[in-house]
Amino acid sequence: MSFLLLVSLIIVSCSLTICFATESEVEDEDQFAYVEGTGKGPKKWGKIDPHWEACGKGQMQSPIDLLNRRVQVFPNLGKLRRDYQAAPAAVKNRGHDFTVIWKGDAGKIKINDTDYQLEQCHWHSPSEHTFNGSRHDLELHLVHYSSQGGTAVIAITYKYGRPDRFLTKLFRHITHVDHKERDVGIINPGDIKFGSRKYYRYVGSLTTPPCTEGVVWTIVKKVRTVSREQVKALRDAVHDEESELTEMCGEEARTMITSLLIQYIQCTADLDE
């Protein structure tokens, strides 16, 4: 079995556990925004808070564009080992995303002999990572932490098609949850389907402030499907800025925001090559 690795972002020692991301994402959506011109857009993140300096000056910032020419096959990279289990969970609308937070032991993944415990998952629409310049309709992030302070994120991308079964189970919570955590009983992360043993891997950062670097990213190669109704529910729940702009201004707004993101990714790529 061959696995895909973005070698241009791997640190010199080739160890994916040497540089840890020890700060978690900012929970308060009022502190930052995704749209430029608001004074709190991505270009301003590094100047809003001294602790967010990496957002503007970081050398290994995510998301990135997974260009074919940057990918090399590493047969010995190894199988992605998951050991998930059902556990008590809560849901929360964080303003910029809808999040499932596990309150019990939901299992772990193993990367380079290091265990990373699953803590939460959330969604972004459209996808944050791009593939040869193109974005998919949705991206799921499963966020894990190690006992040494490391962060590992598994990303799964989706295109419009058949409904996603995991989101189907959560649908009523998506449409009714607010900014306070709500217990929802037992949720099994094993119900999240990967659909492929092939994946991309690189070392990057958190995609929201404080943009901490040293995050081990694993991006499942297979693109799964999600219904338009499910994506709309996720966007409506958080009053997605891009969705609202697109409705008001049409495709021109989407093109503008996409260009900003791709330009940001291209700058990162230039630094790493």
PDB file of C-alpha atoms in Angstrom:
ATOM      1  CA  MET A   1       0.000   0.000   0.000  1.00  0.00           C
ATOM      2  CA  SER A   2       1.372   3.392  -1.000  1.00  0.00           C
ATOM      3  CA  PHE A   3       0.779   6.529   0.997  1.00  0.00           C
ATOM      4  CA  LEU A   4       1.247  10.130  -0.053  1.00  0.00           C
ATOM      5  CA  LEU A   5       3.465  12.601   1.749  1.00  0.00           C
ATOM      6  CA  LEU A   6       4.018  16.306   1.188  1.00  0.00           C
ATOM      7  CA  VAL A   7       7.761  16.224   1.708  1.00  0.00           C
ATOM      8  CA  SER A   8       8.336  19.934   1.211  1.00  0.00           C
ATOM      9  CA  LEU A   9       6.859  20.676   4.638  1.00  0.00           C
ATOM     10  CA  ILE A  10       8.471  17.853   6.621  1.00  0.00           C
ATOM     11  CA  ILE A  11      11.041  19.095   9.134  1.00  0.00           C
ATOM     12  CA  VAL A  12      14.672  18.209   8.508  1.00  0.00           C
ATOM     13  CA  SER A  13      14.907  15.372  11.017  1.00  0.00           C
ATOM     14  CA  CYS A  14      11.947  13.633   9.310  1.00  0.00           C
ATOM     15  CA  SER A  15      10.340  13.207  12.730  1.00  0.00           C
ATOM     16  CA  LEU A  16       6.704  14.305  12.819  1.00  0.00           C
ATOM     17  CA  THR A  17       6.695  14.520  16.610  1.00  0.00           C
ATOM     18  CA  ILE A  18       9.609  16.863  17.211  1.00  0.00           C
ATOM     19  CA  CYS A  19       7.688  20.133  16.963  1.00  0.00           C
ATOM     20  CA  PHE A  20       4.481  20.345  18.984  1.00  0.00           C
ATOM     21  CA  ALA A  21       1.512  22.664  18.639  1.00  0.00           C
ATOM     22  CA  THR A  22       0.638  23.328  22.244  1.00  0.00           C
ATOM     23  CA  GLU A  23      -2.051  26.020  21.885  1.00  0.00           C
ATOM     24  CA  SER A  24      -5.638  25.238  20.898  1.00  0.00           C
ATOM     25  CA  GLU A  25      -7.877  27.252  18.604  1.00  0.00           C
ATOM     26  CA  VAL A  26      -9.537  30.437  19.819  1.00  0.00           C
ATOM     27  CA  GLU A  27     -13.127  29.771  20.860  1.00  0.00           C
ATOM     28  CA  ASP A  28     -14.478  33.356  20.711  1.00  0.00           C
ATOM     29  CA  GLU A  29     -15.574  34.121  17.152  1.00  0.00           C
ATOM     30  CA  ASP A  30     -15.807  37.862  17.877  1.00  0.00           C
ATOM     31  CA  GLN A  31     -12.021  38.131  17.945  1.00  0.00           C
ATOM     32  CA  PHE A  32     -11.494  37.315  14.271  1.00  0.00           C
ATOM     33  CA  ALA A  33     -13.282  37.018  10.928  1.00  0.00           C
ATOM     34  CA  TYR A  34     -12.789  35.255   7.597  1.00  0.00           C
ATOM     35  CA  VAL A  35     -13.643  38.217   5.372  1.00  0.00           C
ATOM     36  CA  GLU A  36     -11.102  40.916   4.515  1.00  0.00           C
ATOM     37  CA  GLY A  37     -12.196  44.516   4.975  1.00  0.00           C
ATOM     38  CA  THR A  38     -13.685  43.834   8.406  1.00  0.00           C
ATOM     39  CA  GLY A  39     -10.469  44.762  10.216  1.00  0.00           C
ATOM     40  CA  LYS A  40     -10.342  41.208  11.572  1.00  0.00           C
ATOM     41  CA  GLY A  41      -9.776  39.250   8.339  1.00  0.00           C
ATOM     42  CA  PRO A  42      -6.996  36.672   7.750  1.00  0.00           C
ATOM     43  CA  LYS A  43      -4.463  39.336   6.701  1.00  0.00           C
ATOM     44  CA  LYS A  44      -4.932  41.041  10.095  1.00  0.00           C
ATOM     45  CA  TRP A  45      -4.898  37.953  12.316  1.00  0.00           C
ATOM     46  CA  GLY A  46      -1.186  38.220  13.074  1.00  0.00           C
ATOM     47  CA  LYS A  47      -1.614  41.781  14.355  1.00  0.00           C
ATOM     48  CA  ILE A  48      -4.766  41.412  16.463  1.00  0.00           C
ATOM     49  CA  ASP A  49      -3.077  39.626  19.354  1.00  0.00           C
ATOM     50  CA  PRO A  50       0.658  39.191  20.119  1.00  0.00           C
ATOM     51  CA  HIS A  51       0.003  35.487  20.693  1.00  0.00           C
ATOM     52  CA  TRP A  52      -1.241  35.205  17.099  1.00  0.00           C
ATOM     53  CA  GLU A  53       1.993  36.381  15.507  1.00  0.00           C
ATOM     54  CA  ALA A  54       2.421  33.063  13.666  1.00  0.00           C
ATOM     55  CA  CYS A  55      -0.672  33.892  11.569  1.00  0.00           C
ATOM     56  CA  GLY A  56       1.341  36.594   9.815  1.00  0.00           C
ATOM     57  CA  LYS A  57       4.942  35.425  10.143  1.00  0.00           C
ATOM     58  CA  GLY A  58       4.719  31.635  10.317  1.00  0.00           C
ATOM     59  CA  GLN A  59       6.744  29.482   7.930  1.00  0.00           C
ATOM     60  CA  MET A  60       4.521  26.369   8.014  1.00  0.00           C
ATOM     61  CA  GLN A  61       1.004  27.764   7.846  1.00  0.00           C
ATOM     62  CA  SER A  62      -2.114  25.790   6.952  1.00  0.00           C
ATOM     63  CA  PRO A  63      -4.187  25.347   4.889  1.00  0.00           C
ATOM     64  CA  ILE A  64      -2.120  24.610   1.778  1.00  0.00           C
ATOM     65  CA  ASP A  65      -2.724  23.676  -1.829  1.00  0.00           C
ATOM     66  CA  LEU A  66      -1.922  20.028  -2.441  1.00  0.00           C
ATOM     67  CA  LEU A  67      -0.227  20.351  -5.803  1.00  0.00           C
ATOM     68  CA  ASN A  68       0.512  17.109  -7.639  1.00  0.00           C
ATOM     69  CA  ARG A  69       4.109  18.215  -8.281  1.00  0.00           C
ATOM     70  CA  ARG A  70       4.751  18.520  -4.533  1.00  0.00           C
ATOM     71  CA  VAL A  71       3.551  15.025  -3.653  1.00  0.00           C
ATOM     72  CA  GLN A  72       5.836  12.003  -3.469  1.00  0.00           C
ATOM     73  CA  VAL A  73       4.890   8.405  -2.713  1.00  0.00           C
ATOM     74  CA  PHE A  74       6.365   6.861   0.450  1.00  0.00           C
ATOM     75  CA  PRO A  75       5.486   3.130   0.599  1.00  0.00           C
ATOM     76  CA  ASN A  76       6.786   2.848   4.175  1.00  0.00           C
ATOM     77  CA  LEU A  77       4.843   5.759   5.651  1.00  0.00           C
ATOM     78  CA  GLY A  78       2.495   3.232   7.225  1.00  0.00           C
ATOM     79  CA  LYS A  79      -1.191   2.614   7.690  1.00  0.00           C
ATOM     80  CA  LEU A  80      -3.201   5.263   9.513  1.00  0.00           C
ATOM     81  CA  ARG A  81      -4.082   3.469  12.730  1.00  0.00           C
ATOM     82  CA  ARG A  82      -7.393   4.465  14.305  1.00  0.00           C
ATOM     83  CA  ASP A  83      -8.795   3.096  17.527  1.00  0.00           C
ATOM     84  CA  TYR A  84     -12.033   4.997  18.082  1.00  0.00           C
ATOM     85  CA  GLN A  85     -14.880   4.103  20.431  1.00  0.00           C
ATOM     86  CA  ALA A  86     -18.282   5.451  21.452  1.00  0.00           C
ATOM     87  CA  ALA A  87     -18.200   8.033  24.256  1.00  0.00           C
ATOM     88  CA  PRO A  88     -20.327  10.775  25.855  1.00  0.00           C
ATOM     89  CA  ALA A  89     -20.273  13.957  23.785  1.00  0.00           C
ATOM     90  CA  ALA A  90     -21.605  17.492  23.549  1.00  0.00           C
ATOM     91  CA  VAL A  91     -22.219  19.826  20.629  1.00  0.00           C
ATOM     92  CA  LYS A  92     -21.535  23.545  20.406  1.00  0.00           C
ATOM     93  CA  ASN A  93     -21.898  26.330  17.878  1.00  0.00           C
ATOM     94  CA  ARG A  94     -18.546  28.156  18.114  1.00  0.00           C
ATOM     95  CA  GLY A  95     -19.703  30.898  15.761  1.00  0.00           C
ATOM     96  CA  HIS A  96     -17.248  29.958  13.023  1.00  0.00           C
ATOM     97  CA  ASP A  97     -18.080  26.232  13.054  1.00  0.00           C
ATOM     98  CA  PHE A  98     -20.319  23.507  14.499  1.00  0.00           C
ATOM     99  CA  THR A  99     -18.340  21.255  16.846  1.00  0.00           C
ATOM    100  CA  VAL A 100     -18.747  17.841  18.460  1.00  0.00           C
ATOM    101  CA  ILE A 101     -16.754  17.635  21.715  1.00  0.00           C
ATOM    102  CA  TRP A 102     -16.136  14.247  23.296  1.00  0.00           C
ATOM    103  CA  LYS A 103     -16.347  14.277  27.105  1.00  0.00           C
ATOM    104  CA  GLY A 104     -15.172  10.713  27.584  1.00  0.00           C
ATOM    105  CA  ASP A 105     -12.513   8.503  26.041  1.00  0.00           C
ATOM    106  CA  ALA A 106     -13.397   8.470  22.338  1.00  0.00           C
ATOM    107  CA  GLY A 107     -10.241   6.660  21.318  1.00  0.00           C
ATOM    108  CA  LYS A 108      -7.047   7.614  19.569  1.00  0.00           C
ATOM    109  CA  ILE A 109      -4.831   7.460  16.513  1.00  0.00           C
ATOM    110  CA  LYS A 110      -1.182   6.458  16.391  1.00  0.00           C
ATOM    111  CA  ILE A 111       1.426   8.341  14.349  1.00  0.00           C
ATOM    112  CA  ASN A 112       5.124   7.459  14.561  1.00  0.00           C
ATOM    113  CA  ASP A 113       4.510   5.460  17.758  1.00  0.00           C
ATOM    114  CA  THR A 114       2.833   8.461  19.401  1.00  0.00           C
ATOM    115  CA  ASP A 115      -0.783   8.211  20.600  1.00  0.00           C
ATOM    116  CA  TYR A 116      -3.059  11.177  19.916  1.00  0.00           C
ATOM    117  CA  GLN A 117      -6.380  11.235  21.794  1.00  0.00           C
ATOM    118  CA  LEU A 118      -9.495  12.367  19.899  1.00  0.00           C
ATOM    119  CA  GLU A 119     -11.036  15.465  21.485  1.00  0.00           C
ATOM    120  CA  GLN A 120     -13.367  17.081  18.947  1.00  0.00           C
ATOM    121  CA  CYS A 121     -14.415  17.378  15.331  1.00  0.00           C
ATOM    122  CA  HIS A 122     -15.809  20.275  13.305  1.00  0.00           C
ATOM    123  CA  TRP A 123     -16.633  21.230   9.726  1.00  0.00           C
ATOM    124  CA  HIS A 124     -15.642  23.982   7.249  1.00  0.00           C
ATOM    125  CA  SER A 125     -17.492  24.859   4.049  1.00  0.00           C
ATOM    126  CA  PRO A 126     -16.100  25.104   1.458  1.00  0.00           C
ATOM    127  CA  SER A 127     -12.955  23.064   2.158  1.00  0.00           C
ATOM    128  CA  GLU A 128      -9.972  24.904   3.611  1.00  0.00           C
ATOM    129  CA  HIS A 129      -7.369  22.791   1.810  1.00  0.00           C
ATOM    130  CA  THR A 130      -7.327  22.968  -1.962  1.00  0.00           C
ATOM    131  CA  PHE A 131      -6.290  20.386  -4.521  1.00  0.00           C
ATOM    132  CA  ASN A 132      -4.440  21.794  -7.529  1.00  0.00           C
ATOM    133  CA  GLY A 133      -6.222  25.077  -6.840  1.00  0.00           C
ATOM    134  CA  SER A 134      -9.738  23.633  -6.455  1.00  0.00           C
ATOM    135  CA  ARG A 135     -11.800  23.413  -3.299  1.00  0.00           C
ATOM    136  CA  HIS A 136     -14.376  20.819  -2.302  1.00  0.00           C
ATOM    137  CA  ASP A 137     -17.762  21.593  -0.789  1.00  0.00           C
ATOM    138  CA  LEU A 138     -16.993  20.565   2.802  1.00  0.00           C
ATOM    139  CA  GLU A 139     -14.055  19.586   5.025  1.00  0.00           C
ATOM    140  CA  LEU A 140     -14.204  17.730   8.327  1.00  0.00           C
ATOM    141  CA  HIS A 141     -11.428  18.065  10.908  1.00  0.00           C
ATOM    142  CA  LEU A 142     -10.896  15.439  13.615  1.00  0.00           C
ATOM    143  CA  VAL A 143      -8.660  17.057  16.240  1.00  0.00           C
ATOM    144  CA  HIS A 144      -6.382  14.954  18.447  1.00  0.00           C
ATOM    145  CA  TYR A 145      -3.866  15.757  21.206  1.00  0.00           C
ATOM    146  CA  SER A 146      -0.946  13.748  22.592  1.00  0.00           C
ATOM    147  CA  SER A 147       0.141  13.590  26.242  1.00  0.00           C
ATOM    148  CA  GLN A 148       3.319  15.459  25.208  1.00  0.00           C
ATOM    149  CA  GLY A 149       1.333  18.429  23.922  1.00  0.00           C
ATOM    150  CA  GLY A 150       1.273  17.562  20.225  1.00  0.00           C
ATOM    151  CA  THR A 151      -1.665  18.142  17.881  1.00  0.00           C
ATOM    152  CA  ALA A 152      -2.726  15.903  15.010  1.00  0.00           C
ATOM    153  CA  VAL A 153      -5.645  16.613  12.694  1.00  0.00           C
ATOM    154  CA  ILE A 154      -7.287  14.234  10.240  1.00  0.00           C
ATOM    155  CA  ALA A 155      -9.108  16.024   7.404  1.00  0.00           C
ATOM    156  CA  ILE A 156     -11.789  14.480   5.197  1.00  0.00           C
ATOM    157  CA  THR A 157     -13.195  16.371   2.199  1.00  0.00           C
ATOM    158  CA  TYR A 158     -16.660  16.059   0.658  1.00  0.00           C
ATOM    159  CA  LYS A 159     -18.445  16.879  -2.594  1.00  0.00           C
ATOM    160  CA  TYR A 160     -22.177  17.209  -3.179  1.00  0.00           C
ATOM    161  CA  GLY A 161     -23.966  13.898  -3.567  1.00  0.00           C
ATOM    162  CA  ARG A 162     -25.501  11.352  -1.205  1.00  0.00           C
ATOM    163  CA  PRO A 163     -26.030  12.482   2.426  1.00  0.00           C
ATOM    164  CA  ASP A 164     -23.266  11.758   4.919  1.00  0.00           C
ATOM    165  CA  ARG A 165     -24.518   9.263   7.508  1.00  0.00           C
ATOM    166  CA  PHE A 166     -22.662  10.808  10.436  1.00  0.00           C
ATOM    167  CA  LEU A 167     -24.130  14.252   9.716  1.00  0.00           C
ATOM    168  CA  THR A 168     -27.559  12.680   9.291  1.00  0.00           C
ATOM    169  CA  LYS A 169     -27.377  11.472  12.906  1.00  0.00           C
ATOM    170  CA  LEU A 170     -26.383  14.969  14.061  1.00  0.00           C
ATOM    171  CA  PHE A 171     -28.772  16.940  11.854  1.00  0.00           C
ATOM    172  CA  ARG A 172     -31.328  17.915  14.525  1.00  0.00           C
ATOM    173  CA  HIS A 173     -28.531  19.165  16.779  1.00  0.00           C
ATOM    174  CA  ILE A 174     -26.987  21.253  13.993  1.00  0.00           C
ATOM    175  CA  THR A 175     -30.218  23.157  13.478  1.00  0.00           C
ATOM    176  CA  HIS A 176     -30.944  23.801  17.164  1.00  0.00           C
ATOM    177  CA  VAL A 177     -27.641  24.159  19.037  1.00  0.00           C
ATOM    178  CA  ASP A 178     -26.430  27.554  20.238  1.00  0.00           C
ATOM    179  CA  HIS A 179     -23.159  28.898  21.685  1.00  0.00           C
ATOM    180  CA  LYS A 180     -23.560  26.885  24.881  1.00  0.00           C
ATOM    181  CA  GLU A 181     -22.463  23.263  25.022  1.00  0.00           C
ATOM    182  CA  ARG A 182     -25.321  20.792  24.873  1.00  0.00           C
ATOM    183  CA  ASP A 183     -24.896  17.182  25.966  1.00  0.00           C
ATOM    184  CA  VAL A 184     -26.121  14.783  23.302  1.00  0.00           C
ATOM    185  CA  GLY A 185     -25.372  11.416  24.832  1.00  0.00           C
ATOM    186  CA  ILE A 186     -23.147   8.770  23.285  1.00  0.00           C
ATOM    187  CA  ILE A 187     -21.567   9.465  19.886  1.00  0.00           C
ATOM    188  CA  ASN A 188     -19.297   6.996  18.137  1.00  0.00           C
ATOM    189  CA  PRO A 189     -16.527   8.630  16.053  1.00  0.00           C
ATOM    190  CA  GLY A 190     -16.122   5.258  14.382  1.00  0.00           C
ATOM    191  CA  ASP A 191     -19.275   6.170  12.444  1.00  0.00           C
ATOM    192  CA  ILE A 192     -17.196   8.720  10.518  1.00  0.00           C
ATOM    193  CA  LYS A 193     -16.212   6.915   7.329  1.00  0.00           C
ATOM    194  CA  PHE A 194     -12.828   7.496   5.735  1.00  0.00           C
ATOM    195  CA  GLY A 195     -13.330   5.328   2.662  1.00  0.00           C
ATOM    196  CA  SER A 196      -9.637   5.103   1.766  1.00  0.00           C
ATOM    197  CA  ARG A 197      -6.302   3.945   3.172  1.00  0.00           C
ATOM    198  CA  LYS A 198      -4.405   6.475   1.095  1.00  0.00           C
ATOM    199  CA  TYR A 199      -3.649   9.849   2.574  1.00  0.00           C
ATOM    200  CA  TYR A 200      -1.503  12.983   2.348  1.00  0.00           C
ATOM    201  CA  ARG A 201       0.624  14.064   5.305  1.00  0.00           C
ATOM    202  CA  TYR A 202       2.511  17.255   6.129  1.00  0.00           C
ATOM    203  CA  VAL A 203       3.398  19.393   9.150  1.00  0.00           C
ATOM    204  CA  GLY A 204       1.521  22.693   9.245  1.00  0.00           C
ATOM    205  CA  SER A 205      -0.502  24.791  11.681  1.00  0.00           C
ATOM    206  CA  LEU A 206      -3.906  25.458  13.154  1.00  0.00           C
ATOM    207  CA  THR A 207      -6.101  27.121  10.512  1.00  0.00           C
ATOM    208  CA  THR A 208      -7.553  29.669  12.933  1.00  0.00           C
ATOM    209  CA  PRO A 209      -5.825  31.916  15.499  1.00  0.00           C
ATOM    210  CA  PRO A 210      -3.370  31.503  17.134  1.00  0.00           C
ATOM    211  CA  CYS A 211      -2.202  29.615  13.970  1.00  0.00           C
ATOM    212  CA  THR A 212       0.204  27.548  16.101  1.00  0.00           C
ATOM    213  CA  GLU A 213       2.645  25.511  14.018  1.00  0.00           C
ATOM    214  CA  GLY A 214       3.786  21.926  14.478  1.00  0.00           C
ATOM    215  CA  VAL A 215       0.384  20.375  13.714  1.00  0.00           C
ATOM    216  CA  VAL A 216       0.595  16.963  12.023  1.00  0.00           C
ATOM    217  CA  TRP A 217      -1.952  16.977   9.202  1.00  0.00           C
ATOM    218  CA  THR A 218      -3.322  13.798   7.635  1.00  0.00           C
ATOM    219  CA  ILE A 219      -5.671  14.395   4.698  1.00  0.00           C
ATOM    220  CA  VAL A 220      -7.646  11.414   3.443  1.00  0.00           C
ATOM    221  CA  LYS A 221      -7.267  11.147  -0.320  1.00  0.00           C
ATOM    222  CA  LYS A 222     -10.783   9.883  -1.061  1.00  0.00           C
ATOM    223  CA  VAL A 223     -13.435  12.575  -1.447  1.00  0.00           C
ATOM    224  CA  ARG A 224     -16.689  11.495   0.187  1.00  0.00           C
ATOM    225  CA  THR A 225     -20.212  12.851  -0.410  1.00  0.00           C
ATOM    226  CA  VAL A 226     -22.523  15.142   1.522  1.00  0.00           C
ATOM    227  CA  SER A 227     -25.950  16.528   0.632  1.00  0.00           C
ATOM    228  CA  ARG A 228     -26.575  20.182  -0.170  1.00  0.00           C
ATOM    229  CA  GLU A 229     -29.122  20.260   2.662  1.00  0.00           C
ATOM    230  CA  GLN A 230     -26.483  19.143   5.175  1.00  0.00           C
ATOM    231  CA  VAL A 231     -23.942  21.746   4.039  1.00  0.00           C
ATOM    232  CA  LYS A 232     -26.605  24.458   4.091  1.00  0.00           C
ATOM    233  CA  ALA A 233     -27.555  23.504   7.658  1.00  0.00           C
ATOM    234  CA  LEU A 234     -23.924  23.776   8.797  1.00  0.00           C
ATOM    235  CA  ARG A 235     -23.534  27.174   7.120  1.00  0.00           C
ATOM    236  CA  ASP A 236     -26.851  28.531   8.369  1.00  0.00           C
ATOM    237  CA  ALA A 237     -26.037  27.445  11.924  1.00  0.00           C
ATOM    238  CA  VAL A 238     -22.948  29.659  12.049  1.00  0.00           C
ATOM    239  CA  HIS A 239     -24.232  32.415   9.761  1.00  0.00           C
ATOM    240  CA  ASP A 240     -21.374  31.634   7.385  1.00  0.00           C
ATOM    241  CA  GLU A 241     -19.943  34.889   6.011  1.00  0.00           C
ATOM    242  CA  GLU A 242     -18.909  33.473   2.675  1.00  0.00           C
ATOM    243  CA  SER A 243     -22.323  31.897   2.169  1.00  0.00           C
ATOM    244  CA  GLU A 244     -24.059  35.192   2.918  1.00  0.00           C
ATOM    245  CA  LEU A 245     -21.767  37.164   0.611  1.00  0.00           C
ATOM    246  CA  THR A 246     -22.299  34.660  -2.179  1.00  0.00           C
ATOM    247  CA  GLU A 247     -26.062  34.946  -1.818  1.00  0.00           C
ATOM    248  CA  MET A 248     -25.854  38.742  -1.979  1.00  0.00           C
ATOM    249  CA  CYS A 249     -23.226  39.161  -4.667  1.00  0.00           C
ATOM    250  CA  GLY A 250     -23.323  35.906  -6.599  1.00  0.00           C
ATOM    251  CA  GLU A 251     -20.288  34.006  -7.883  1.00  0.00           C
ATOM    252  CA  GLU A 252     -18.133  37.156  -7.885  1.00  0.00           C
ATOM    253  CA  ALA A 253     -17.988  37.103  -4.072  1.00  0.00           C
ATOM    254  CA  ARG A 254     -17.001  33.428  -4.012  1.00  0.00           C
ATOM    255  CA  THR A 255     -14.256  34.068  -6.573  1.00  0.00           C
ATOM    256  CA  MET A 256     -12.893  36.977  -4.539  1.00  0.00           C
ATOM    257  CA  ILE A 257     -12.665  34.955  -1.316  1.00  0.00           C
ATOM    258  CA  THR A 258     -11.220  31.925  -3.109  1.00  0.00           C
ATOM    259  CA  SER A 259      -8.522  34.091  -4.671  1.00  0.00           C
ATOM    260  CA  LEU A 260      -7.534  35.469  -1.271  1.00  0.00           C
ATOM    261  CA  LEU A 261      -7.185  31.987   0.138  1.00  0.00           C
ATOM    262  CA  ILE A 262      -5.209  30.655  -2.828  1.00  0.00           C
ATOM    263  CA  GLN A 263      -2.875  33.658  -2.735  1.00  0.00           C
ATOM    264  CA  TYR A 264      -2.270  32.975   0.971  1.00  0.00           C
ATOM    265  CA  ILE A 265      -1.518  29.330   0.182  1.00  0.00           C
ATOM    266  CA  GLN A 266       0.802  30.256  -2.697  1.00  0.00           C
ATOM    267  CA  CYS A 267       2.849  32.503  -0.422  1.00  0.00           C
ATOM    268  CA  THR A 268       3.278  29.621   1.996  1.00  0.00           C
ATOM    269  CA  ALA A 269       4.279  27.286  -0.839  1.00  0.00           C
ATOM    270  CA  ASP A 270       6.906  29.732  -2.087  1.00  0.00           C
ATOM    271  CA  LEU A 271       8.514  29.862   1.370  1.00  0.00           C
ATOM    272  CA  ASP A 272       8.630  26.098   1.682  1.00  0.00           C
ATOM    273  CA  GLU A 273      10.007  25.222  -1.748  1.00  0.00           C
TER     274      GLU A 273
END
